[in-house]
PDB file of C-alpha atoms in Angstrom:
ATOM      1  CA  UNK C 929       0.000   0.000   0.000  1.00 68.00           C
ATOM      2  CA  UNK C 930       1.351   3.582  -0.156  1.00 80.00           C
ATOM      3  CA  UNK C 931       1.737   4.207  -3.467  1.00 92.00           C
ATOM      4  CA  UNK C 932       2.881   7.366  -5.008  1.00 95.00           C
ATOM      5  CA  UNK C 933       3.036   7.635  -8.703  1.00 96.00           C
ATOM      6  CA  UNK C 934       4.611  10.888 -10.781  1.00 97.00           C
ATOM      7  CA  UNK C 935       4.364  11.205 -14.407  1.00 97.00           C
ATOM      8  CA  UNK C 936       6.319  11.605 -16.487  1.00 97.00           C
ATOM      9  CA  UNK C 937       9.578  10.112 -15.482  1.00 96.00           C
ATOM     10  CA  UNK C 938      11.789  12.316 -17.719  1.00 97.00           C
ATOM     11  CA  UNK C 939      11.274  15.288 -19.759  1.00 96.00           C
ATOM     12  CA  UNK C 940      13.668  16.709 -22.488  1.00 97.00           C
ATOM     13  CA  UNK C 941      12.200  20.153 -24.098  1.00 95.00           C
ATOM     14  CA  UNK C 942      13.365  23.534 -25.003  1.00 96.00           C
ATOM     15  CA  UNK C 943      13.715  26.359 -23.199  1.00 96.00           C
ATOM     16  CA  UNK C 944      10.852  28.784 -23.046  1.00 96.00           C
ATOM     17  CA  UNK C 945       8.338  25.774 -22.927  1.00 95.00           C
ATOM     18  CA  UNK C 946       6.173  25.360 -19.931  1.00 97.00           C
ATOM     19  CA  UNK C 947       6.259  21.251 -18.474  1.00 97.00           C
ATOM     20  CA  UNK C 948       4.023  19.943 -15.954  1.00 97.00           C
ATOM     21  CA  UNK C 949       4.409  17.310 -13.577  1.00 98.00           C
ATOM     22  CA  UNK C 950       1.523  15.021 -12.155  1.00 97.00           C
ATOM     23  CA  UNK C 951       1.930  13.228  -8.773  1.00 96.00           C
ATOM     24  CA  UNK C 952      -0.964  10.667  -7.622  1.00 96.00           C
ATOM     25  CA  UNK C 953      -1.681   8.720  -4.760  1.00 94.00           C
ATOM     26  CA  UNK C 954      -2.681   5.344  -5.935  1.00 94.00           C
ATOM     27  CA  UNK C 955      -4.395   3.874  -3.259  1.00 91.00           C
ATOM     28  CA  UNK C 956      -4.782   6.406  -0.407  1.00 91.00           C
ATOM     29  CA  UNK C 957      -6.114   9.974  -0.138  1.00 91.00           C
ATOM     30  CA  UNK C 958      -3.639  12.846   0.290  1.00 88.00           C
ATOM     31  CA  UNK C 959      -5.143  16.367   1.896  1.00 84.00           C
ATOM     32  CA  UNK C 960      -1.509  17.257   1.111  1.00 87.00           C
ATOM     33  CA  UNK C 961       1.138  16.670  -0.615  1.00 92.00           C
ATOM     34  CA  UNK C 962       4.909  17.985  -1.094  1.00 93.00           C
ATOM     35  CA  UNK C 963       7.726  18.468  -3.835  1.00 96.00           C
ATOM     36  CA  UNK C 964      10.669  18.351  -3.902  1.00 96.00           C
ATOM     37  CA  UNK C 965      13.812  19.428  -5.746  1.00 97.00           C
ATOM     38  CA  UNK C 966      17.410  17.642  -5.911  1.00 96.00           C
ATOM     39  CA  UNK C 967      20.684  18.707  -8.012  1.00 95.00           C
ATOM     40  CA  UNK C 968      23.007  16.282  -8.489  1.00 92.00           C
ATOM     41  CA  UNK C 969      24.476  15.047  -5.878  1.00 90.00           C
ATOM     42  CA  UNK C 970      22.822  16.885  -3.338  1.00 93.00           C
ATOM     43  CA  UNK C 971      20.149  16.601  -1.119  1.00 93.00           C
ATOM     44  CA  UNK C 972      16.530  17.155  -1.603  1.00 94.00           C
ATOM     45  CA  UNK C 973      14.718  20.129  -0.825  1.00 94.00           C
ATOM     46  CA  UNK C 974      11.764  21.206   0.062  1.00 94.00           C
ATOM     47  CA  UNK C 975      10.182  23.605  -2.549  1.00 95.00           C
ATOM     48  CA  UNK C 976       6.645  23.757  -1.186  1.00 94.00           C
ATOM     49  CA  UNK C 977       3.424  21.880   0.288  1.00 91.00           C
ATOM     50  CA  UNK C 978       0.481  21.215  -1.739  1.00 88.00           C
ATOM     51  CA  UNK C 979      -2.971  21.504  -0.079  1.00 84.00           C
ATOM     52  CA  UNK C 980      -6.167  20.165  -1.753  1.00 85.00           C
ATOM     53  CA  UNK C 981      -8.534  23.131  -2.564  1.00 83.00           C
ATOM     54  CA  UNK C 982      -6.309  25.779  -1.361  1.00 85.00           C
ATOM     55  CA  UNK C 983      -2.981  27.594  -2.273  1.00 88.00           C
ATOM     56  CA  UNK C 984       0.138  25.904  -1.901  1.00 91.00           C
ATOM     57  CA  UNK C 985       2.616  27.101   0.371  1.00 91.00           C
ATOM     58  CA  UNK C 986       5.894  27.890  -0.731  1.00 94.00           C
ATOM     59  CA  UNK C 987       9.491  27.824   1.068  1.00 93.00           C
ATOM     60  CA  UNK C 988      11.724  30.784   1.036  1.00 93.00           C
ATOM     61  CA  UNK C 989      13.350  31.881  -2.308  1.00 94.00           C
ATOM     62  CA  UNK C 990      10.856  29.544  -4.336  1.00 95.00           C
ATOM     63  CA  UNK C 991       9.261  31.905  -7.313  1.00 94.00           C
ATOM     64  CA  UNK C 992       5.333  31.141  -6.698  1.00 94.00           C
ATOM     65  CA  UNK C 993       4.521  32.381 -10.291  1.00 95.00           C
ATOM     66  CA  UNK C 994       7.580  30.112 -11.599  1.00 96.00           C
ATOM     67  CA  UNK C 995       6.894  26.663 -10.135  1.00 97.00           C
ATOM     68  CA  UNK C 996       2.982  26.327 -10.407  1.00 96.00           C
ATOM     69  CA  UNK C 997       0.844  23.684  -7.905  1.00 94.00           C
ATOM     70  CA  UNK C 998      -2.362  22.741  -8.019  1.00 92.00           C
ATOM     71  CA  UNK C 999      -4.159  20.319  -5.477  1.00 90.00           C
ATOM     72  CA  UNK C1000      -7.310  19.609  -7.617  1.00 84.00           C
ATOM     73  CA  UNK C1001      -8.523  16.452  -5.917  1.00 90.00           C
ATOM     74  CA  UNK C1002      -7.305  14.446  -2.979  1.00 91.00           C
ATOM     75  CA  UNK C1003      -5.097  11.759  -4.919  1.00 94.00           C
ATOM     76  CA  UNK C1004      -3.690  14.288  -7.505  1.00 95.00           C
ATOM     77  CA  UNK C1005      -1.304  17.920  -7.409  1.00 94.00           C
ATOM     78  CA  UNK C1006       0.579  18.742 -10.259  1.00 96.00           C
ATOM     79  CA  UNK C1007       3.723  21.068 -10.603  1.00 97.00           C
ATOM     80  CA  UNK C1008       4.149  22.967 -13.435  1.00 97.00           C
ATOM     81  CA  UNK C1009       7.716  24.860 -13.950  1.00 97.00           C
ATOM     82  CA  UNK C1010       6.671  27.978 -16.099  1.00 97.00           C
ATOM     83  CA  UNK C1011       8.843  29.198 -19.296  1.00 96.00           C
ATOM     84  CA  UNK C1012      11.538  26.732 -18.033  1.00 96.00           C
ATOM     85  CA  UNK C1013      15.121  27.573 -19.030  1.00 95.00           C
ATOM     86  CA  UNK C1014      18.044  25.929 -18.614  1.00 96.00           C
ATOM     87  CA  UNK C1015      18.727  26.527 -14.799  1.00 95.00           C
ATOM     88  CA  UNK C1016      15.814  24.335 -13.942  1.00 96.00           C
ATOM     89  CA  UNK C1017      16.921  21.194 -15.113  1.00 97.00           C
ATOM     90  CA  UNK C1018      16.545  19.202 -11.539  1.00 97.00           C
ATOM     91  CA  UNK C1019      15.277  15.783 -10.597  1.00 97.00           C
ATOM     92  CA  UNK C1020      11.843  16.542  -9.186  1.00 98.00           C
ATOM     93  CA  UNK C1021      10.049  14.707  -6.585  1.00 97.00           C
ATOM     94  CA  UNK C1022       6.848  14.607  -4.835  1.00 97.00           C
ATOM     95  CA  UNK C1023       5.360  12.982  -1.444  1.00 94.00           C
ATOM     96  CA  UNK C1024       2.479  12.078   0.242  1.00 92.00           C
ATOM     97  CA  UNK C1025       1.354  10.588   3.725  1.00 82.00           C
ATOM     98  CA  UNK C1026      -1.865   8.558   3.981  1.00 79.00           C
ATOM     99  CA  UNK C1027      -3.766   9.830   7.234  1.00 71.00           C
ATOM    100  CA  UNK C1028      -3.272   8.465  11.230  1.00 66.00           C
ATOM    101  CA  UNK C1029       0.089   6.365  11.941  1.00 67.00           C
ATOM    102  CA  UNK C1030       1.681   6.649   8.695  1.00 77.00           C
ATOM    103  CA  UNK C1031       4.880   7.838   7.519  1.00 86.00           C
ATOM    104  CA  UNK C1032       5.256   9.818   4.234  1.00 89.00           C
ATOM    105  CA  UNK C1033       6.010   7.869   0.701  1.00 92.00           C
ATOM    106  CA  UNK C1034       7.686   9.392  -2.167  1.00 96.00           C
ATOM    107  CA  UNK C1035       7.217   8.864  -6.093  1.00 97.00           C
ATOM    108  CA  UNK C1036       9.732   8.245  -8.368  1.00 96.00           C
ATOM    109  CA  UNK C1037      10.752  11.664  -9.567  1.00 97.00           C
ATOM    110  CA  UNK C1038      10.839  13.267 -12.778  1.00 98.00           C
ATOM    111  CA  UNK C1039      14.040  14.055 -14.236  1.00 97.00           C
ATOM    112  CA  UNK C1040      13.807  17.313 -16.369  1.00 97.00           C
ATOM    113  CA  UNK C1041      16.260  18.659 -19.059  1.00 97.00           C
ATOM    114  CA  UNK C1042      15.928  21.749 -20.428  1.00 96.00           C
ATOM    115  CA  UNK C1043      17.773  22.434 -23.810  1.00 94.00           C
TER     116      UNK C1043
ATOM    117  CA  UNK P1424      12.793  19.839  13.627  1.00 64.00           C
ATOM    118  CA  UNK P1425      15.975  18.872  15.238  1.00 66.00           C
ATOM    119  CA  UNK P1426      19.113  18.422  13.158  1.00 88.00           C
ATOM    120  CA  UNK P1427      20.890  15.365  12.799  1.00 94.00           C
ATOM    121  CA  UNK P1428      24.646  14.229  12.514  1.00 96.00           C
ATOM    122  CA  UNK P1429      25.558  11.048  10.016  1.00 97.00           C
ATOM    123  CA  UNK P1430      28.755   9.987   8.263  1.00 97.00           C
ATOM    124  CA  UNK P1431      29.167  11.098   4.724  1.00 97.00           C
ATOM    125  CA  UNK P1432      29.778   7.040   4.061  1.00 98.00           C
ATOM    126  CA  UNK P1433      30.338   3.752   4.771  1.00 98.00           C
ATOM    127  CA  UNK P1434      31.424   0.799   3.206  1.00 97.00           C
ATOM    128  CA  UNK P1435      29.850  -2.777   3.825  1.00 96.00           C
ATOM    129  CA  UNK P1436      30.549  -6.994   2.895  1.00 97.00           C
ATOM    130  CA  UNK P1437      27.685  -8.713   1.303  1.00 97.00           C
ATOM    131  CA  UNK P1438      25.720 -10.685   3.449  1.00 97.00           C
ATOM    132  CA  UNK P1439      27.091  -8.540   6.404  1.00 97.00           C
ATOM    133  CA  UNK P1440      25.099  -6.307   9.065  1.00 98.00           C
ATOM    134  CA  UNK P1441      25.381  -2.985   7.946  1.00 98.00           C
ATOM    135  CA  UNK P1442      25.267  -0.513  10.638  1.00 98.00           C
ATOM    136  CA  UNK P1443      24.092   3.285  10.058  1.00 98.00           C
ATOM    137  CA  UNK P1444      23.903   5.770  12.727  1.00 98.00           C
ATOM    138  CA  UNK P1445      22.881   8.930  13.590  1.00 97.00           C
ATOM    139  CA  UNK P1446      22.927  11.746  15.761  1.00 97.00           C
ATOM    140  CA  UNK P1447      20.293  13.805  17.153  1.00 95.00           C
ATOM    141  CA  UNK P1448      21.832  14.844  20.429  1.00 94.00           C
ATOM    142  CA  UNK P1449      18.732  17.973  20.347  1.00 91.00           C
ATOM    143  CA  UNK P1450      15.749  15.816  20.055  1.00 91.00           C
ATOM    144  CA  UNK P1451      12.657  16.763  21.643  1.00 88.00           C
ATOM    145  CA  UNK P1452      10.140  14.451  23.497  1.00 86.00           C
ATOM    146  CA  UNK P1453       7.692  14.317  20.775  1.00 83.00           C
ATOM    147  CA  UNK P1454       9.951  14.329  17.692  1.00 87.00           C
ATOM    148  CA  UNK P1455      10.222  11.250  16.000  1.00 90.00           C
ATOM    149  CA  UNK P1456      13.474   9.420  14.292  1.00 93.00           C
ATOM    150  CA  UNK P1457      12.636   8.521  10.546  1.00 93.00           C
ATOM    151  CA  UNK P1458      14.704   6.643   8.467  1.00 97.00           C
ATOM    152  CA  UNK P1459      14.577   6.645   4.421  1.00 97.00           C
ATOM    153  CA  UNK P1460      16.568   5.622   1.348  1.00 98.00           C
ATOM    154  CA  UNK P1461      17.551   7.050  -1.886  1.00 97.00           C
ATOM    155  CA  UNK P1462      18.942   4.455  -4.980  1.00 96.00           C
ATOM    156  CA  UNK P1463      20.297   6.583  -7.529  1.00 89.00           C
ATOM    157  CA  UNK P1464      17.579   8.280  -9.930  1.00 87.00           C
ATOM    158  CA  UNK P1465      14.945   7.222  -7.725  1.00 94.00           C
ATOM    159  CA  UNK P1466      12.725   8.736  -5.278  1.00 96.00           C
ATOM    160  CA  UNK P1467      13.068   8.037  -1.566  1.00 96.00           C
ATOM    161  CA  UNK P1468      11.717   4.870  -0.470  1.00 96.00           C
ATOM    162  CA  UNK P1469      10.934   4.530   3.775  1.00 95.00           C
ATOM    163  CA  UNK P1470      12.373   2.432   5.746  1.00 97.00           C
ATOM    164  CA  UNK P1471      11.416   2.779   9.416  1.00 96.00           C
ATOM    165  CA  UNK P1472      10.576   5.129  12.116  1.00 93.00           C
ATOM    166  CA  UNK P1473      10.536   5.169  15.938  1.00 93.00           C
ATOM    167  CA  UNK P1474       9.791   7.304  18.962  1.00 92.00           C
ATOM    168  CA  UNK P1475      11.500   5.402  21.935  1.00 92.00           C
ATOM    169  CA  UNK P1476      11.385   1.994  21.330  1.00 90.00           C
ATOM    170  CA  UNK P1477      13.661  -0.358  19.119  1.00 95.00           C
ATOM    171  CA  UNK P1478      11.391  -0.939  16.220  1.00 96.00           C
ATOM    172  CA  UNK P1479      12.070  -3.622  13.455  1.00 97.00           C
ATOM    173  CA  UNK P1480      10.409  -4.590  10.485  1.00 96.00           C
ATOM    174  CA  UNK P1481      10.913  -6.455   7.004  1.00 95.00           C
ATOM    175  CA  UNK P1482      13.439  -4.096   5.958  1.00 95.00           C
ATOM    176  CA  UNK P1483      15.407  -2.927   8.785  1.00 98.00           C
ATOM    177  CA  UNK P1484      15.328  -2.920  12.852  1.00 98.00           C
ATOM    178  CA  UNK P1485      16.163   0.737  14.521  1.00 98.00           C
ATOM    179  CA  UNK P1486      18.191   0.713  17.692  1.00 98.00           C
ATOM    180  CA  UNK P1487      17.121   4.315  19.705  1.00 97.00           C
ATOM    181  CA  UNK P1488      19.502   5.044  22.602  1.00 97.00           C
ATOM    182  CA  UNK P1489      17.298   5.475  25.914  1.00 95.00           C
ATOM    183  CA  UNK P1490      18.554   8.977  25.939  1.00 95.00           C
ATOM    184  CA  UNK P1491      17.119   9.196  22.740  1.00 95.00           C
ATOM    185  CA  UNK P1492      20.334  11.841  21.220  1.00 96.00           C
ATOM    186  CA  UNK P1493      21.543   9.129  18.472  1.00 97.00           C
ATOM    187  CA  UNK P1494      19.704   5.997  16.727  1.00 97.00           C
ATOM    188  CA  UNK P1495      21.358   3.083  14.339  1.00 98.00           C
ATOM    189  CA  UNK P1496      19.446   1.636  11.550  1.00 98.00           C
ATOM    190  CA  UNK P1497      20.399  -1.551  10.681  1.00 98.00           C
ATOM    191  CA  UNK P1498      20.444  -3.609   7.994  1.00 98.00           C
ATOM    192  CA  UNK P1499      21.002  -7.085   9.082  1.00 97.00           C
ATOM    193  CA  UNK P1500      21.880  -9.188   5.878  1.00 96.00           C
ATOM    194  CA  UNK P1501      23.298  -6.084   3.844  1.00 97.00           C
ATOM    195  CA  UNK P1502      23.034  -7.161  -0.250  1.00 97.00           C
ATOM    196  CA  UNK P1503      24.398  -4.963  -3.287  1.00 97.00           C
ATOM    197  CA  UNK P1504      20.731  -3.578  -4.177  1.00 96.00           C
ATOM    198  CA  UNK P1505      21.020  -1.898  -0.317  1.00 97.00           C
ATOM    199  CA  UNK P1506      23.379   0.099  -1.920  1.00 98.00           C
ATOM    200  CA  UNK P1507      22.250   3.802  -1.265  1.00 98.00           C
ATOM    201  CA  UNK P1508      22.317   6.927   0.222  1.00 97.00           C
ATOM    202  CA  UNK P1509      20.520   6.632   3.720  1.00 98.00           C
ATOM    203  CA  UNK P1510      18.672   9.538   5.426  1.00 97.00           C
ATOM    204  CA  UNK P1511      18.286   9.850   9.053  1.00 97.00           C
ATOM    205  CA  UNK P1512      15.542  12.441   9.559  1.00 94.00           C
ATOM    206  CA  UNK P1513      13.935  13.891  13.280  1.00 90.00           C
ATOM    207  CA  UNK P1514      10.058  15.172  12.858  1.00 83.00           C
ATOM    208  CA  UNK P1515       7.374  16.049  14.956  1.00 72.00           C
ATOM    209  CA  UNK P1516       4.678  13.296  13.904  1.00 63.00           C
ATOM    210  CA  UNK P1517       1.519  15.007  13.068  1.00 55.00           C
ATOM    211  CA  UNK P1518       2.370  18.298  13.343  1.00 48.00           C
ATOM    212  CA  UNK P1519       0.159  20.591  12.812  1.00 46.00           C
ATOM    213  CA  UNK P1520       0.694  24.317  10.959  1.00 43.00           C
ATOM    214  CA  UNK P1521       2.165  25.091   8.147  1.00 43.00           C
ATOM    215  CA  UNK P1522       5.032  22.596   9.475  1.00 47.00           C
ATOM    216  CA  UNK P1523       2.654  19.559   9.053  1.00 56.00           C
ATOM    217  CA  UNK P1524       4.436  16.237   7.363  1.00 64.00           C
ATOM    218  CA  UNK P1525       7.365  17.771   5.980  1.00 76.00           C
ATOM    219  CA  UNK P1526      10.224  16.557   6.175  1.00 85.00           C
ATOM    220  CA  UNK P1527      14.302  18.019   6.123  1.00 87.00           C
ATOM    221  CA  UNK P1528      16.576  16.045   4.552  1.00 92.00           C
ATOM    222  CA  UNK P1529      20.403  16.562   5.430  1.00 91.00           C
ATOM    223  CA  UNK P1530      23.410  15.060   3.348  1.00 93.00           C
ATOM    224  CA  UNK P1531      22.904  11.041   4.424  1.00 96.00           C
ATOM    225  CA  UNK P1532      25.171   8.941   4.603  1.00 98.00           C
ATOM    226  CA  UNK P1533      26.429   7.078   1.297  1.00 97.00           C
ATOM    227  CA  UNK P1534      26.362   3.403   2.072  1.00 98.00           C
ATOM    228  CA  UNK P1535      28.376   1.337  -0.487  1.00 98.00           C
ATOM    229  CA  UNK P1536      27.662  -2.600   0.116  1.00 98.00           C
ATOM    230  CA  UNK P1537      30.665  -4.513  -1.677  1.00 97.00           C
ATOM    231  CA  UNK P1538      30.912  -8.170  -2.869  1.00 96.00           C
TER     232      UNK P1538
END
């Protein structure tokens, strides 16, 4: 159980194009959910928490108008990096924890290239 | 959330225990000790968590010192798919605010299992 699912798994595209990201929680709902950013060889970090039917709150020095969440439904928020350009090329990954005792699961991450 | 301490990385035999620990010499009394792994190009996967107790289950068992400032996850039959980079991560459980379910990841530690 616990499943977390992102989609795609890797995008190539040019730069000025906008890409979104879907993350779903297969067999649980998620009130909220979270993504996450890692450059090679570093650690992840938080970029901001997705809540279902409300704005998503952002961490410190992440552009709001740049990296795009929505929290439609309680299995599904999708990311969508805005007029990417080469500087966002990242592995991104997203999160969810199923309600009472249970610890948070991640997906699989979606590895974006920007040309 | 408290900060912990790990080793950058450690090497381990096939077939061996592997050993991972941890520091969290600032925990508080309701902050939890989460463990989680990273394989290359893939998201985090969870391993175990604890409060005060030694906890084990199909993946790992977590030894949580009765002062509760360090913690050792370990692997008992370590095999080359353990491979990883390990996180060791301290967490409210539940919190509530805009601090609820997310979670800090520091460096890990690189654990290389050999033949």
């Amino acid at each position: 159980g616990a499943v977390v699912s992102q989609h795609p798994s890797r995008v190539i595209c040019k730069s000025g194009t906008s890409v979104k990201i879907e993350c779903r929680s297969l067999d649980f709902q998620a009130t909220t959910m979270f993504w996450y950013r890692q450059f090679p060889k570093k650690s992840l970090m938080l970029m901001a928490t997705s809540n279902e039917g409300s704005k998503a709150t952002y961490e410190q020095g992440v552009e709001k108008d740049k990296f795009l969440i929505n929290h439609a439904s309680l299995t599904l928020s999708t990311l969508t990096v805005t007029s990417a350009h080469p500087e966002d090329s990242s592995f991104y990954i997203c999160s969810a924890r199923p309600g009472g005792n249970q610890p948070q699961h991640f997906g699989d991450g979606t590895r974006l290239s920007i040309l | 959330d408290a900060k912990t301490t790990q080793p950058p990385s450690m090497d381990c035999a096939e077939g061996r225990a592997a050993n991972l620990p941890c520091n969290h010499s600032t925990i508080s009394g309701n902050e939890y000790v989460y463990w989680y792994r990273q394989i290359h190009s893939q998201g985090p996967q969870y391993i175990i968590h604890g409060l005060k107790n030694n906890e084990t289950n199909e993946m790992a068992s977590l030894i949580i010192t009765e002062d509760r400032k360090s913690s050792t996850l370990i692997l008992p039959h370590a095999t080359l798919r353990d491979t990883a980079v390990y996180y060791c991560i301290v967490r409210v459980f539940g919190a509530g605010g805009t601090s609820y379910g997310k979670l800090t990841f520091g460096q890990g530690t690189i654990l290389t299992v050999h033949p």
